[in-house]
Amino acid sequence: MVVTELRVSCLTSALSCCNSRSSTYHSRILLLQKSKPGFMHRKLSINSTALNDKVAPLQTDDSTKSLEQVKRKSQEALLNSSDPMVALKMIDSIQGLGIGHHLEDEINIQLGRICDWDLSLDLFGTSLQFRLLRHNGWPTCSDVFKKYLDKSGNFKESLTKDIWGMLSLYEASHLGTEDEEILKRAMKFSSAHLNELIPHLSPEIGRNIAKSLTLPKHLRMARLEARNYMEEYSKGSNQIPALLELAKLDSDMVQSLHQRELTEICRWSKELGLIERLSFARDRPTECFLWTVGIFPEPCYSNCRIELTKTICILDVIDDIFDNYGTLEDLVLFTKAIKRWDLDGMEQLPEYMKICYMALYNTTNEIAYRIQKEHGLTVVSCLKKTWMDMFDAYLEEAKWFNSGYVPSFKTYLDNGVISVGSCMALVHSTFLIGDGLSKETISMMKQYPRLFSCSGEILRLWDDLGTSTEEQERGDNACSIQCLMKENNISDENEARKHLRLLIGNLWRELNGLAMSKTIPLSVVKASLNMARTAQVIYQHGDDQSTFTVDDYVQTLIFTSFPNS
């Protein structure tokens, strides 16, 4: 494959002659919520030079030796546990601490031992066993919860006295599928009673339950959960020292790895020269990188994080062109040029679009070359198709805005799941991961698996819930909230938001079912689930100033060391 060596920084001079659009719309792509005033450049304007001063050595002989020693102790602790309940709790802690990738074989050995273990009427143990087995891809059946039903088919009221059992049931219910009615009832039953119990519990227990009710474990972003759980686990009286020590060592090494990855991304961005030439475009490599940390939490996916961040950075700039800069006439030309996918196709474009076109063309071909070299498959046609589909979806939204058209909810969501960038990101991810690649995989990517679009719909809806207020104040395109309100004559926006949250819950059940399919590699399934999880974490609080911001997440995960004391 020939990849042009021409870099966009050599293409053109300043763009002062470019015309701005008289009206704009926002296409709401796979990006982080709009930054609060004074936020965008406060902490995240990090260049590779400044970042180099922060980067610790990735590994030293002493740290590697120490990690291996603690890892062996952790393996022994897990394998030597003969009590099934102790083993389940230990597995839950290991995965909560983010060190499951060190102990995958030992976890599966223990799960194999206890997969058929009958916990009798222990609600906590039954629920924990079900959740861990399903989370780790083991066959499970929700019929195990039938023993907790009364003659009317409802969960027994006596269960409400078991606080930790109820919480375990609630956590397990979030792994249910569309056709598992008993888990839908379990979620409704447990959440209602847990909410009633909170005022009567100690503050510490109440906070623990409230945290799960706000964001259950199944929906949490893995690296962020690991960081939070380390703090909780370090204060517990039943901690296993080897696990905590392994978690601390792993956290330090992963953080150092992320810093090096971000240094590479900043270096690439500077060499590309895209932001320097397009003064209107946002420069947010650190924020884009946070998405890939969410999608690929395991250390082994370093290259996947770097390459996918590049695509999201370019996607960010393209969004700014469609959002703030391009006239509808130019956007039509831009879309046609992208669909030609050759250098001659950009000749009729304004200079600023040529710069972006070249950046996209080069980066996509370079990623395709890497995949060809590492996995032996020619995938450039698949990668470029995802961008062609993206541009078509962008252009459709631009036409809606310019004509004042508000589409039906279904039409909006079908288009929005493409424009949000989810399918583009997951197709790239599939080939970058490289597991089980074949010509059949390429064929499957042409229509996009339902797994991808289901995850994308969750992302699209959370994005709208988190950013709609600000966008509507700016006069942007109607999003899912406005489409739903108009279509169903809903006057109260809160009612529409409630409906969307219920829809997201239904989509998660569908996604859980799709995740149990064996037709797509497990690594790709996990990436799809993780995309939906990352969207939930980033967008669920919207513009609430009292909660954690994206800035806080970046600082915590990438630049703040966990205290050793």
XYZ file of C-alpha atoms in Angstrom:
565
model
C 0.000 0.000 0.000
C 1.323 3.428 -0.914
C 0.793 6.097 1.673
C 1.472 9.638 0.559
C 4.293 11.320 2.444
C 2.849 14.800 2.012
C 1.907 16.187 5.418
C -0.865 18.717 5.851
C 1.495 21.215 7.454
C 3.079 21.671 4.002
C -0.183 22.097 2.142
C -1.126 25.690 2.666
C -0.571 28.980 4.384
C -2.850 30.824 6.783
C -6.588 30.519 6.237
C -7.601 34.087 6.888
C -9.393 34.253 3.567
C -11.795 31.414 4.469
C -15.447 32.305 4.854
C -17.303 31.441 8.008
C -20.792 30.000 7.974
C -23.574 32.352 8.775
C -25.429 29.644 10.655
C -24.219 26.508 12.363
C -25.439 23.220 13.744
C -23.857 20.622 16.000
C -23.505 17.042 14.786
C -22.715 15.624 18.259
C -20.076 13.004 17.556
C -18.007 10.629 19.630
C -16.501 13.386 21.735
C -16.666 14.578 25.280
C -19.334 16.917 26.543
C -18.749 20.564 25.809
C -16.293 22.036 28.254
C -17.513 24.463 30.848
C -16.418 28.118 30.605
C -12.711 28.414 31.223
C -12.328 24.636 31.205
C -11.136 23.605 27.769
C -7.635 25.041 27.940
C -7.149 25.196 31.699
C -5.508 21.839 32.332
C -5.774 19.886 29.134
C -3.607 21.974 26.830
C -0.768 19.495 27.243
C 2.003 19.316 24.671
C 4.476 16.488 24.377
C 7.337 18.552 25.796
C 5.474 19.371 28.992
C 4.208 15.822 29.219
C 7.707 14.391 29.013
C 8.492 16.076 32.321
C 5.644 14.136 33.939
C 6.396 10.707 32.535
C 7.912 8.148 34.887
C 9.881 5.149 33.592
C 7.493 2.506 32.271
C 9.238 -0.335 34.098
C 12.401 -0.912 36.056
C 13.962 -4.235 36.923
C 12.998 -3.743 40.570
C 9.379 -2.845 39.817
C 9.003 -5.771 37.404
C 10.475 -8.162 39.953
C 8.232 -6.780 42.685
C 5.132 -7.074 40.510
C 5.903 -10.691 39.612
C 6.389 -11.573 43.273
C 3.102 -9.986 44.335
C 1.358 -11.510 41.325
C 2.427 -15.010 42.433
C 1.124 -14.363 45.932
C -2.203 -13.212 44.471
C -2.426 -16.270 42.226
C -1.779 -18.545 45.193
C -4.343 -16.753 47.349
C -7.039 -17.207 44.699
C -6.221 -20.805 43.738
C -5.872 -21.947 47.351
C -9.294 -20.651 48.323
C -11.463 -23.724 48.904
C -14.525 -21.809 50.167
C -16.681 -20.903 47.120
C -18.048 -17.742 48.746
C -14.546 -16.531 49.618
C -13.427 -17.268 46.054
C -16.358 -15.324 44.578
C -15.681 -12.302 46.761
C -11.989 -12.458 45.867
C -12.740 -12.566 42.126
C -15.082 -9.615 42.527
C -12.347 -7.653 44.316
C -9.698 -8.621 41.752
C -11.803 -7.406 38.850
C -12.908 -4.319 40.743
C -9.263 -3.431 41.369
C -8.496 -3.680 37.647
C -5.980 -6.521 37.993
C -8.035 -9.270 36.388
C -5.756 -9.218 33.340
C -2.955 -10.581 35.572
C -5.094 -13.448 36.877
C -7.315 -14.512 33.971
C -6.355 -18.203 34.105
C -6.790 -18.413 37.884
C -10.167 -16.647 37.711
C -11.444 -19.074 35.104
C -10.154 -22.080 37.063
C -12.099 -20.938 40.117
C -15.213 -20.068 38.125
C -15.065 -23.547 36.602
C -14.995 -25.049 40.081
C -17.988 -23.094 41.361
C -20.147 -22.632 38.259
C -22.543 -25.361 39.423
C -22.275 -24.598 43.119
C -25.720 -24.481 44.741
C -25.923 -21.611 47.202
C -29.317 -22.739 48.451
C -31.230 -19.658 49.615
C -28.241 -17.328 49.965
C -29.419 -14.333 47.930
C -26.089 -12.505 48.126
C -24.082 -15.550 46.971
C -26.530 -16.589 44.250
C -26.577 -13.080 42.794
C -22.810 -12.661 42.995
C -22.208 -16.060 41.393
C -24.615 -15.242 38.545
C -23.089 -11.806 37.934
C -19.482 -12.995 37.886
C -20.190 -16.001 35.684
C -22.085 -13.941 33.126
C -19.585 -11.073 33.249
C -16.791 -13.506 32.452
C -18.607 -15.259 29.616
C -19.678 -18.432 31.409
C -23.076 -20.040 30.648
C -25.723 -18.830 33.072
C -29.464 -19.138 33.527
C -31.615 -16.591 35.317
C -33.833 -19.425 36.549
C -31.545 -19.586 39.604
C -33.591 -16.682 40.985
C -36.927 -18.503 40.797
C -36.392 -19.928 44.273
C -36.780 -16.399 45.644
C -40.283 -15.932 44.204
C -43.533 -16.392 46.083
C -46.587 -18.240 44.763
C -47.677 -15.128 42.866
C -44.396 -14.934 40.997
C -43.145 -11.895 42.910
C -39.948 -11.660 44.908
C -40.556 -12.523 48.541
C -40.926 -9.535 50.855
C -38.792 -11.302 53.450
C -35.775 -10.697 51.182
C -35.890 -6.984 51.967
C -34.368 -7.693 55.379
C -31.150 -8.850 53.661
C -29.562 -5.532 52.683
C -26.412 -6.944 51.074
C -28.409 -9.673 49.352
C -30.702 -7.039 47.867
C -27.744 -4.980 46.683
C -26.151 -8.079 45.115
C -29.459 -8.883 43.390
C -29.658 -5.325 42.069
C -26.132 -5.535 40.647
C -26.864 -8.901 39.023
C -30.099 -7.664 37.454
C -28.162 -5.268 35.200
C -26.694 -8.193 33.258
C -30.143 -9.350 32.178
C -31.238 -9.711 28.558
C -34.445 -8.674 26.768
C -36.259 -11.954 27.378
C -35.274 -12.423 31.040
C -38.388 -11.079 32.742
C -37.298 -12.329 36.149
C -34.259 -10.017 36.068
C -36.431 -7.064 35.058
C -38.578 -7.770 38.108
C -35.446 -8.198 40.218
C -34.196 -4.759 39.190
C -37.512 -3.073 39.934
C -37.959 -4.907 43.247
C -34.418 -4.373 44.564
C -34.066 -0.731 43.486
C -37.398 0.259 45.041
C -36.606 -1.317 48.405
C -32.984 -0.146 48.479
C -34.107 3.432 47.908
C -36.546 3.093 50.791
C -33.838 1.671 53.053
C -31.162 4.341 52.527
C -32.525 6.886 55.049
C -32.526 4.204 57.761
C -28.956 2.995 57.233
C -25.617 4.234 58.494
C -24.103 7.003 56.311
C -21.323 4.711 55.044
C -23.652 1.891 54.003
C -26.119 4.404 52.597
C -23.425 5.971 50.415
C -22.360 2.525 49.186
C -25.897 1.671 48.135
C -26.553 5.108 46.627
C -23.416 4.741 44.511
C -24.672 1.466 43.050
C -28.155 2.846 42.454
C -26.603 5.763 40.565
C -24.173 3.637 38.565
C -24.171 -0.167 39.010
C -20.922 -2.075 38.554
C -21.841 -3.458 35.138
C -22.045 0.076 33.716
C -18.831 1.496 35.172
C -15.709 2.507 33.253
C -13.088 -0.087 34.201
C -9.996 2.048 34.883
C -11.954 4.675 36.755
C -13.668 1.993 38.826
C -10.276 0.430 39.601
C -8.978 3.725 40.910
C -12.070 4.357 43.027
C -12.240 0.799 44.337
C -8.563 0.814 45.332
C -9.336 3.602 47.772
C -12.363 1.753 49.147
C -10.516 -1.591 49.337
C -7.493 -0.062 51.088
C -9.758 1.029 53.970
C -11.530 -2.334 54.340
C -10.847 -4.667 57.232
C -11.017 -7.810 55.075
C -8.507 -6.757 52.430
C -5.947 -9.205 51.075
C -2.600 -7.342 51.173
C -1.208 -9.049 48.067
C -4.191 -7.938 45.966
C -3.937 -4.340 47.124
C -0.193 -4.268 46.511
C -0.637 -5.757 43.033
C -3.321 -3.155 42.299
C -1.004 -0.302 43.345
C 1.905 -1.583 41.277
C -0.334 -2.201 38.288
C -1.893 1.262 38.613
C 1.522 2.942 38.606
C 2.692 0.998 35.561
C -0.547 1.530 33.626
C -0.481 5.244 34.434
C 3.091 5.513 33.180
C 2.078 3.618 30.035
C -0.823 6.023 29.440
C 1.483 9.012 29.836
C 3.822 7.581 27.200
C 0.905 6.887 24.878
C -0.314 10.448 25.310
C 3.184 11.759 24.615
C 3.169 9.816 21.336
C -0.281 11.178 20.437
C 0.772 14.781 21.147
C 3.909 14.294 19.052
C 1.805 12.913 16.182
C -0.642 15.803 16.452
C 2.146 18.372 16.335
C 3.778 16.741 13.304
C 0.436 16.496 11.546
C 0.049 20.262 11.831
C -3.722 20.136 11.528
C -4.646 22.282 14.509
C -1.975 24.892 13.779
C -3.415 25.402 10.286
C -7.078 25.403 11.282
C -7.439 28.103 13.893
C -11.139 27.362 14.476
C -10.559 23.694 15.391
C -10.365 22.407 18.948
C -7.147 20.793 20.138
C -8.182 18.064 22.568
C -5.932 15.001 22.273
C -6.072 14.317 26.020
C -9.847 14.253 26.077
C -9.970 12.059 22.970
C -7.462 9.726 24.605
C -9.747 9.334 27.633
C -12.325 7.689 25.355
C -9.843 5.058 24.260
C -8.772 4.381 27.846
C -12.444 3.624 28.456
C -12.816 1.409 25.398
C -9.490 -0.408 25.883
C -8.721 -0.571 29.628
C -6.284 -3.497 29.387
C -2.577 -2.531 29.168
C -1.980 -4.867 26.199
C -4.030 -2.615 23.890
C -1.558 0.269 23.855
C -1.364 0.467 20.063
C -5.151 0.319 19.801
C -5.481 3.305 22.131
C -2.911 5.350 20.213
C -4.326 4.666 16.739
C -7.966 5.055 17.732
C -7.200 8.344 19.476
C -5.786 9.633 16.197
C -9.063 8.930 14.426
C -11.084 10.617 17.179
C -8.816 13.691 17.077
C -9.460 14.046 13.337
C -13.143 13.376 13.899
C -13.108 16.281 16.335
C -11.821 18.641 13.639
C -14.312 17.371 11.061
C -17.081 18.004 13.562
C -15.878 21.601 13.927
C -15.986 22.038 10.169
C -19.569 20.776 9.975
C -20.484 22.546 13.199
C -18.914 25.983 12.936
C -17.176 26.648 9.655
C -18.358 25.085 6.425
C -21.163 26.401 4.246
C -23.709 23.815 3.139
C -22.368 24.092 -0.416
C -18.826 23.356 0.775
C -20.012 20.496 2.986
C -21.623 18.867 -0.055
C -18.316 19.155 -1.936
C -16.427 17.814 1.078
C -18.672 14.762 1.286
C -18.352 14.043 -2.435
C -14.567 14.316 -2.218
C -14.366 11.902 0.705
C -16.471 9.385 -1.206
C -13.980 9.490 -4.079
C -11.090 8.753 -1.658
C -8.249 9.845 -3.891
C -6.033 12.909 -3.867
C -7.571 14.298 -7.053
C -10.908 14.347 -5.273
C -9.928 17.297 -3.108
C -8.983 19.724 -5.876
C -12.311 21.589 -5.789
C -12.283 21.993 -2.006
C -11.557 25.167 -0.048
C -8.021 25.166 1.341
C -9.032 24.396 4.945
C -10.954 21.322 3.794
C -7.963 20.117 1.778
C -5.912 20.159 4.975
C -8.448 18.051 6.841
C -8.928 15.724 3.874
C -5.189 15.072 3.680
C -4.977 14.401 7.431
C -7.849 11.920 7.258
C -6.522 10.271 4.091
C -2.996 9.842 5.411
C -3.966 8.683 8.890
C -6.509 6.142 7.651
C -4.072 4.685 5.125
C -1.339 4.522 7.754
C -3.640 2.638 10.135
C -4.657 0.276 7.321
C -0.978 -0.321 6.546
C -0.301 -1.163 10.183
C -3.172 -3.655 10.205
C -1.904 -5.195 6.950
C 1.582 -5.544 8.409
C 0.500 -6.931 11.803
C -2.536 -9.042 10.884
C -2.176 -9.733 7.167
C -5.503 -8.305 6.033
C -6.222 -5.491 3.584
C -8.901 -3.415 5.307
C -8.547 0.072 3.844
C -11.872 -0.302 2.013
C -13.634 -1.046 5.314
C -11.979 1.847 7.127
C -12.704 4.394 4.420
C -16.331 3.190 4.175
C -16.863 4.100 7.827
C -15.747 7.655 7.039
C -17.936 7.861 3.946
C -20.917 6.800 6.043
C -19.960 9.370 8.687
C -19.863 12.186 6.149
C -23.225 11.158 4.696
C -24.724 11.262 8.196
C -23.123 14.647 8.937
C -24.418 16.075 5.685
C -27.916 14.776 6.392
C -27.912 16.598 9.730
C -26.586 19.767 8.081
C -29.465 19.653 5.583
C -31.947 19.182 8.431
C -30.568 22.236 10.169
C -30.507 24.465 7.120
C -34.118 23.603 6.266
C -35.368 23.711 9.865
C -36.518 20.092 9.567
C -37.102 17.990 12.685
C -36.998 14.280 11.733
C -38.878 11.448 13.381
C -37.226 9.926 16.408
C -36.342 6.734 14.510
C -34.938 8.640 11.539
C -32.861 10.776 13.867
C -31.509 7.788 15.826
C -30.736 5.712 12.724
C -28.689 8.588 11.343
C -27.303 9.634 14.727
C -25.837 6.243 15.548
C -23.557 6.746 12.530
C -22.790 10.444 13.054
C -21.872 9.855 16.691
C -18.843 7.898 15.479
C -19.510 4.601 17.242
C -19.444 2.337 14.180
C -16.365 4.084 12.812
C -14.569 3.602 16.133
C -15.614 -0.031 16.592
C -14.742 -1.074 13.044
C -11.273 0.442 13.496
C -11.063 -1.247 16.902
C -11.953 -4.658 15.497
C -9.087 -4.580 13.016
C -6.618 -2.963 15.406
C -7.281 -5.669 18.019
C -6.749 -8.317 15.360
C -8.433 -11.266 17.104
C -9.883 -13.873 14.765
C -9.609 -11.682 11.661
C -10.706 -13.218 8.381
C -12.414 -12.317 5.124
C -15.683 -13.094 6.915
C -14.836 -10.404 9.461
C -14.383 -7.865 6.668
C -17.741 -8.872 5.192
C -19.415 -8.532 8.590
C -18.095 -4.974 9.014
C -19.720 -3.745 5.787
C -23.210 -3.738 7.289
C -22.090 -3.064 10.883
C -23.053 -5.694 13.464
C -26.072 -4.901 15.618
C -23.661 -5.074 18.571
C -22.004 -1.896 17.233
C -25.164 0.050 16.508
C -26.746 -0.954 19.824
C -23.722 0.366 21.707
C -23.829 3.437 19.467
C -27.481 4.117 20.258
C -26.645 4.136 23.965
C -23.803 6.567 23.239
C -26.033 8.748 21.047
C -28.783 9.007 23.665
C -26.413 9.646 26.591
C -24.667 12.309 24.500
C -28.001 14.030 23.886
C -29.032 13.793 27.535
C -25.721 15.263 28.622
C -25.359 18.112 26.121
C -28.855 18.993 24.858
C -29.458 21.990 27.127
C -26.290 23.800 26.064
C -26.799 22.932 22.398
C -30.376 24.181 22.328
C -29.284 27.458 23.922
C -26.872 27.859 20.999
C -29.662 27.115 18.524
C -28.219 23.817 17.333
C -29.935 20.970 15.523
C -32.805 19.162 17.226
C -31.575 16.086 19.078
C -33.376 12.950 20.229
C -35.124 14.831 23.048
C -36.744 17.386 20.732
C -37.535 14.745 18.095
C -39.271 12.611 20.719
C -41.195 15.553 22.158
C -42.478 16.712 18.770
C -43.406 13.230 17.574
C -45.345 12.358 20.746
C -46.701 15.811 21.643
C -44.709 15.847 24.888
C -44.533 19.310 26.450
C -42.371 18.461 29.469
C -38.698 17.909 28.613
C -38.164 15.980 31.855
C -40.770 13.458 30.722
C -38.895 12.996 27.432
C -35.615 12.562 29.303
C -37.204 9.924 31.535
C -38.398 8.074 28.440
C -34.895 8.125 26.936
C -33.392 6.724 30.129
C -35.889 3.869 29.998
C -34.934 3.300 26.367
C -31.254 3.196 27.338
C -32.119 0.530 29.918
C -33.823 -1.535 27.212
C -30.842 -1.075 24.905
C -28.516 -2.333 27.645
C -30.580 -5.508 27.943
C -30.337 -5.969 24.187
C -26.592 -5.277 24.330
C -26.178 -7.861 27.112
C -27.860 -10.446 24.910
C -25.736 -9.546 21.896
C -22.623 -9.783 24.068
C -23.412 -13.457 24.728
C -23.165 -14.239 21.007
C -20.161 -16.285 19.924
C -20.010 -14.850 16.387
C -17.818 -11.873 17.327
C -14.484 -12.155 19.204
C -14.785 -11.554 22.941
C -12.258 -8.712 22.774
C -14.480 -6.840 20.301
C -17.566 -7.549 22.411
C -15.785 -6.044 25.414
C -14.817 -2.960 23.415
C -18.464 -2.467 22.412
C -19.646 -2.788 26.005
C -16.882 -0.463 27.151
C -17.890 2.218 24.667
C -21.399 2.263 26.121
C -19.965 2.310 29.646
C -17.670 5.223 28.859
C -20.549 7.226 27.401
C -22.585 6.607 30.556
C -19.772 7.836 32.821
C -18.969 10.918 30.750
C -22.449 12.147 29.937
C -24.768 11.041 32.740
C -24.321 14.189 34.844
C -24.543 16.617 31.934
C -23.447 20.093 32.972
C -23.854 19.521 36.704
C -21.009 21.574 38.178
C -21.105 19.651 41.477
C -19.968 16.349 39.948
C -16.708 15.122 38.477
C -15.774 16.654 35.139
C -13.840 15.172 32.255
C -10.872 17.187 33.507
C -11.104 15.431 36.876
C -11.186 12.014 35.225
C -8.100 12.773 33.117
C -6.145 14.158 36.050
C -7.072 11.190 38.265
C -6.380 8.440 35.747
C -3.319 9.790 33.978
C -1.529 12.264 36.212
C -2.376 11.552 39.870
C -0.539 8.724 41.628
C -2.369 6.592 44.179
C -0.933 7.222 47.683
C 1.228 4.351 48.931
C 0.438 4.879 52.576
